[in-house]
XYZ file of C-alpha atoms in Angstrom:
328
model
C -11.751 17.444 14.177
C -8.659 19.244 11.982
C -7.332 16.862 9.509
C -3.878 17.888 8.214
C -3.149 14.824 5.308
C 0.774 15.430 4.442
C -0.347 14.629 0.493
C -3.794 14.298 -0.744
C -3.541 14.214 -3.995
C -3.568 10.390 -5.051
C -4.580 6.681 -3.696
C -3.758 6.450 0.358
C -3.450 10.171 1.155
C -6.018 11.095 -0.950
C -8.808 8.699 -0.240
C -7.858 9.809 3.527
C -8.437 13.456 2.760
C -11.628 12.353 0.922
C -13.014 10.083 3.788
C -12.493 12.667 5.752
C -14.145 15.055 4.143
C -17.312 12.897 3.822
C -17.484 12.235 7.883
C -17.806 16.000 8.172
C -14.227 17.220 9.452
C -11.895 20.472 8.215
C -9.485 18.689 5.909
C -5.870 20.729 4.152
C -3.880 18.806 1.894
C -0.486 19.490 2.199
C 1.223 18.824 -1.124
C 2.892 19.598 -4.731
C 0.228 19.145 -6.427
C 1.466 17.415 -9.436
C -0.060 13.927 -9.459
C -3.427 15.698 -8.854
C -6.020 17.220 -6.847
C -6.852 16.828 -3.976
C -10.953 15.870 -2.944
C -13.388 18.073 -2.620
C -13.901 20.412 0.515
C -10.152 19.670 1.198
C -8.146 22.552 1.410
C -5.035 22.579 -0.325
C -1.656 23.869 0.949
C 1.564 23.930 -2.138
C 4.410 22.374 0.018
C 7.183 20.662 -1.904
C 8.459 18.551 0.797
C 11.941 18.537 -0.652
C 12.576 21.897 -0.539
C 13.499 23.379 3.036
C 11.046 25.294 4.734
C 8.724 24.352 2.440
C 6.645 22.153 5.449
C 6.386 25.222 7.669
C 3.550 27.026 5.443
C 1.365 24.809 7.894
C 2.655 24.920 10.782
C 0.802 28.463 12.500
C -1.975 25.968 12.218
C -3.500 23.799 15.503
C -4.629 20.248 14.136
C -6.647 17.130 16.052
C -5.017 14.781 13.870
C -2.302 14.140 11.580
C -1.789 11.766 9.372
C 1.439 11.339 7.175
C 2.517 8.853 4.815
C 5.704 9.893 3.508
C 7.817 7.809 2.235
C 11.190 8.735 0.564
C 13.338 9.709 3.716
C 13.854 10.646 7.096
C 14.046 14.252 7.176
C 10.022 14.481 5.587
C 9.974 12.500 8.725
C 11.426 14.874 11.103
C 10.777 18.880 9.382
C 6.530 17.817 10.056
C 7.760 16.368 13.217
C 9.685 19.340 13.490
C 6.999 21.959 12.792
C 3.390 21.563 13.134
C 1.124 20.521 16.076
C -1.185 17.753 16.421
C -3.117 15.695 19.598
C -2.678 12.213 16.865
C -0.149 11.670 14.259
C -0.344 8.992 11.602
C 2.502 7.371 10.520
C 1.646 5.321 7.643
C 4.422 2.659 7.651
C 5.288 -0.860 5.757
C 4.847 -4.606 6.352
C 8.356 -4.111 5.052
C 9.632 -3.444 8.667
C 9.188 -6.721 9.182
C 13.424 -8.727 9.271
C 12.101 -12.431 9.368
C 9.573 -12.621 5.748
C 9.451 -15.992 6.003
C 7.518 -17.588 9.567
C 3.870 -17.105 9.068
C 1.636 -15.344 11.479
C 4.110 -12.625 13.136
C 2.135 -9.844 14.934
C 3.124 -6.245 14.933
C 6.513 -7.069 17.958
C 8.295 -8.542 15.492
C 11.676 -8.091 15.044
C 11.960 -4.868 12.315
C 14.812 -4.473 10.000
C 17.934 -2.221 11.309
C 17.032 1.007 10.633
C 18.589 2.854 7.858
C 19.331 6.688 8.901
C 18.776 7.779 4.955
C 17.715 11.578 3.985
C 16.362 10.661 0.975
C 15.975 7.342 -1.465
C 15.264 7.101 -4.598
C 12.949 5.146 -6.604
C 16.196 3.095 -8.305
C 17.261 1.950 -5.135
C 14.462 1.395 -2.904
C 14.752 -1.900 -2.805
C 12.312 -4.003 0.617
C 15.132 -4.166 2.229
C 15.922 -0.434 1.855
C 12.069 1.072 2.011
C 11.768 -1.116 5.010
C 15.093 -0.056 6.253
C 14.027 3.604 6.734
C 10.604 2.754 7.507
C 11.825 1.737 9.979
C 14.050 5.006 11.041
C 10.818 7.037 10.654
C 9.279 4.740 12.934
C 11.720 5.862 15.331
C 11.397 9.465 14.405
C 7.550 9.072 15.114
C 7.989 7.133 18.289
C 10.675 9.740 19.382
C 9.244 12.606 19.090
C 5.271 11.564 19.797
C 4.775 9.252 22.622
C 1.466 8.152 23.275
C -0.248 9.402 20.573
C 1.525 8.017 17.261
C -0.325 5.268 15.612
C 1.881 2.537 12.686
C -0.049 1.268 10.234
C 1.924 -1.379 8.392
C -0.212 -2.574 5.796
C 0.694 -4.966 2.600
C -0.642 -4.864 0.147
C -3.483 -2.640 -0.237
C -4.902 -2.877 -3.443
C -8.496 -0.635 -4.561
C -9.499 2.217 -6.624
C -6.003 4.662 -7.060
C -3.204 1.319 -7.495
C -1.053 2.915 -10.050
C 1.655 0.426 -9.328
C -1.009 -2.456 -10.682
C -0.726 -5.606 -9.119
C -4.170 -6.477 -7.558
C -5.136 -4.463 -11.117
C -3.170 -7.367 -13.284
C -5.145 -10.172 -12.426
C -9.432 -8.565 -13.041
C -8.049 -7.127 -16.597
C -5.762 -9.464 -17.551
C -9.129 -11.776 -16.212
C -12.012 -10.072 -17.911
C -9.836 -11.063 -20.943
C -10.587 -14.478 -21.148
C -8.871 -16.822 -23.306
C -6.435 -18.957 -20.995
C -3.515 -17.475 -18.672
C -0.583 -17.827 -16.349
C -1.182 -18.393 -12.994
C 1.479 -19.489 -11.232
C 1.446 -23.248 -9.515
C 1.854 -21.940 -5.571
C -1.984 -23.127 -4.991
C -1.440 -22.214 -0.860
C 0.877 -19.040 -0.940
C -0.617 -17.474 1.448
C -2.078 -13.536 0.123
C -3.737 -11.223 2.133
C -4.498 -7.738 1.453
C -6.159 -4.324 2.730
C -8.710 -2.327 0.300
C -7.551 1.225 0.175
C -10.828 2.535 1.130
C -10.837 0.364 4.473
C -7.956 1.056 5.196
C -9.016 5.114 4.712
C -11.662 4.425 7.152
C -9.490 3.195 10.269
C -7.250 5.640 9.837
C -9.712 8.379 9.535
C -11.710 7.255 12.481
C -8.313 6.486 14.429
C -8.180 10.025 14.876
C -11.385 9.956 15.891
C -10.937 8.094 18.562
C -7.120 8.346 19.675
C -6.695 4.769 18.789
C -2.239 4.116 18.991
C -0.269 1.878 18.619
C 1.103 -0.615 16.349
C -0.522 -2.440 13.917
C -0.124 -4.791 10.577
C -3.074 -2.966 8.127
C -3.698 -6.108 7.034
C -6.345 -8.547 6.025
C -7.441 -12.660 7.330
C -4.640 -14.527 5.308
C -6.235 -16.515 2.075
C -4.674 -19.462 -0.336
C -3.976 -17.089 -3.687
C -4.858 -20.193 -6.011
C -8.265 -20.280 -4.373
C -8.223 -15.894 -4.573
C -6.976 -15.644 -8.797
C -10.071 -17.959 -8.892
C -12.521 -16.264 -7.057
C -11.311 -13.577 -9.448
C -10.973 -15.452 -12.766
C -15.268 -16.843 -10.986
C -16.318 -12.259 -10.988
C -15.230 -11.118 -13.922
C -13.882 -13.702 -16.460
C -15.940 -14.421 -19.894
C -16.979 -17.945 -20.406
C -14.279 -20.263 -21.686
C -11.320 -18.777 -20.391
C -8.373 -21.619 -18.759
C -6.436 -21.326 -15.722
C -2.528 -22.212 -16.417
C -1.088 -22.367 -13.742
C 3.316 -22.157 -13.795
C 5.621 -23.758 -11.785
C 7.384 -21.548 -10.621
C 10.940 -23.440 -11.713
C 9.565 -22.473 -15.076
C 9.005 -18.744 -14.268
C 12.287 -17.874 -12.136
C 13.824 -19.637 -16.146
C 11.591 -17.617 -17.809
C 12.862 -14.404 -16.274
C 9.480 -13.849 -14.793
C 9.922 -11.446 -11.202
C 7.338 -12.491 -8.206
C 5.175 -9.791 -6.615
C 5.887 -6.980 -9.029
C 7.331 -4.804 -11.709
C 8.000 -4.751 -15.865
C 7.321 -8.515 -16.475
C 5.701 -9.884 -12.859
C 3.205 -12.260 -11.412
C 1.950 -10.323 -9.328
C 1.317 -11.806 -5.756
C 3.509 -14.403 -6.322
C 5.545 -15.126 -3.752
C 8.519 -17.064 -3.484
C 8.669 -19.275 -0.165
C 10.374 -17.206 1.300
C 8.412 -14.094 1.679
C 5.759 -15.747 2.079
C 5.643 -14.869 6.087
C 4.862 -10.532 4.423
C 2.150 -12.099 3.097
C 0.369 -14.435 6.257
C 0.634 -11.801 9.500
C -1.049 -11.810 12.326
C -5.181 -9.909 11.247
C -6.467 -9.949 14.394
C -5.666 -7.002 16.055
C -6.242 -4.522 13.478
C -9.380 -5.758 13.004
C -10.178 -5.778 17.342
C -9.020 -2.316 16.795
C -11.446 -1.132 14.045
C -10.259 -2.335 10.542
C -13.169 -3.757 8.549
C -12.450 -6.114 5.049
C -14.221 -5.415 2.588
C -15.771 -8.308 0.582
C -13.229 -8.966 -1.757
C -16.012 -9.204 -5.184
C -15.937 -5.238 -3.917
C -12.166 -4.648 -4.547
C -11.688 -7.146 -8.318
C -14.804 -4.389 -9.616
C -13.623 -1.583 -7.948
C -10.207 -2.387 -9.575
C -11.625 -3.829 -12.801
C -13.483 -0.413 -12.843
C -10.635 1.546 -12.792
C -8.532 -0.675 -15.468
C -10.935 -0.292 -18.373
C -11.283 3.829 -17.202
C -7.845 3.331 -18.063
C -7.335 1.119 -20.515
C -6.580 -2.651 -20.094
C -3.395 -2.267 -23.785
C -1.265 0.116 -21.515
C 1.707 0.258 -21.104
C 1.888 -1.463 -17.247
C 4.718 -1.665 -14.499
C 3.151 -4.853 -13.508
C 1.990 -8.163 -14.724
C 3.449 -10.366 -17.919
C 2.685 -8.577 -21.680
C 0.490 -10.907 -24.055
C 3.621 -12.193 -25.611
C 5.592 -12.850 -22.541
C 2.602 -15.215 -21.127
C 2.356 -16.340 -24.253
C 5.579 -17.985 -24.644
C 5.142 -18.702 -21.046
C 1.836 -21.427 -22.819
C 3.910 -22.632 -25.400
C 7.598 -23.223 -23.644
């Protein structure tokens, strides 16, 4: 199978390319190449999707499967659809496309945000709502162009090696240092994730089997409290203490939920619990396999140590921020 990965130099796109190479497929990665190198065994074609006409470079070739992980706007998607020929197309969207963020147990048929037809969005303005609306518009464009050749995956929290957002990795990193660890006092909050390696494997399988339709790429729901306890059990030294802090205290102290500076990753307010509690049964029936959490935790910690446990992070609490919460 000839596979074109639009990307292929970081996190999910690179993991997809590596998995396709591992299975013996011919893989072309169309990317700028500034985020890293493509996997060994893949061919790199330089494409900068912000440059008009750049995506035309691989247009003269025919592919059996295309994987697109566009996230910055509609023009990238439309340019690719206009120029590339394939028998199967995977579009990686997001769980943020859903309009209802509170209701538990939603499926891929749940109402989505109104589409936002923006050619380009900057990272500074990429709120979950704007990002979700733009992704809905991208889904509509791919569906209109491809019909029954389209596979849409809507992942929630992607975990595992290569996670440059620093969210899931915060917890194995923090627990591994021991001491008193602030955790959200929301033990029953739902939690879902998908390891990047499991998601990549499913995407490659979908191309092989011509799987189509829209799916939420998530694990079965688990309560966040026991998940954090399991991570601590796996990596924390003896004497580590989990210190629950209420939502009211976190909010009053200016701690953000989910991601960003001075945040407590994976914590969600009740108004957004639905985003971490979608029905995973359709994806499982269609072949998505979820590895044991311990595998994801150890892989994340290995990478955290390689990158440096004390490095500046994109998400989480600094030692001083955490200590102030415990003192208060």
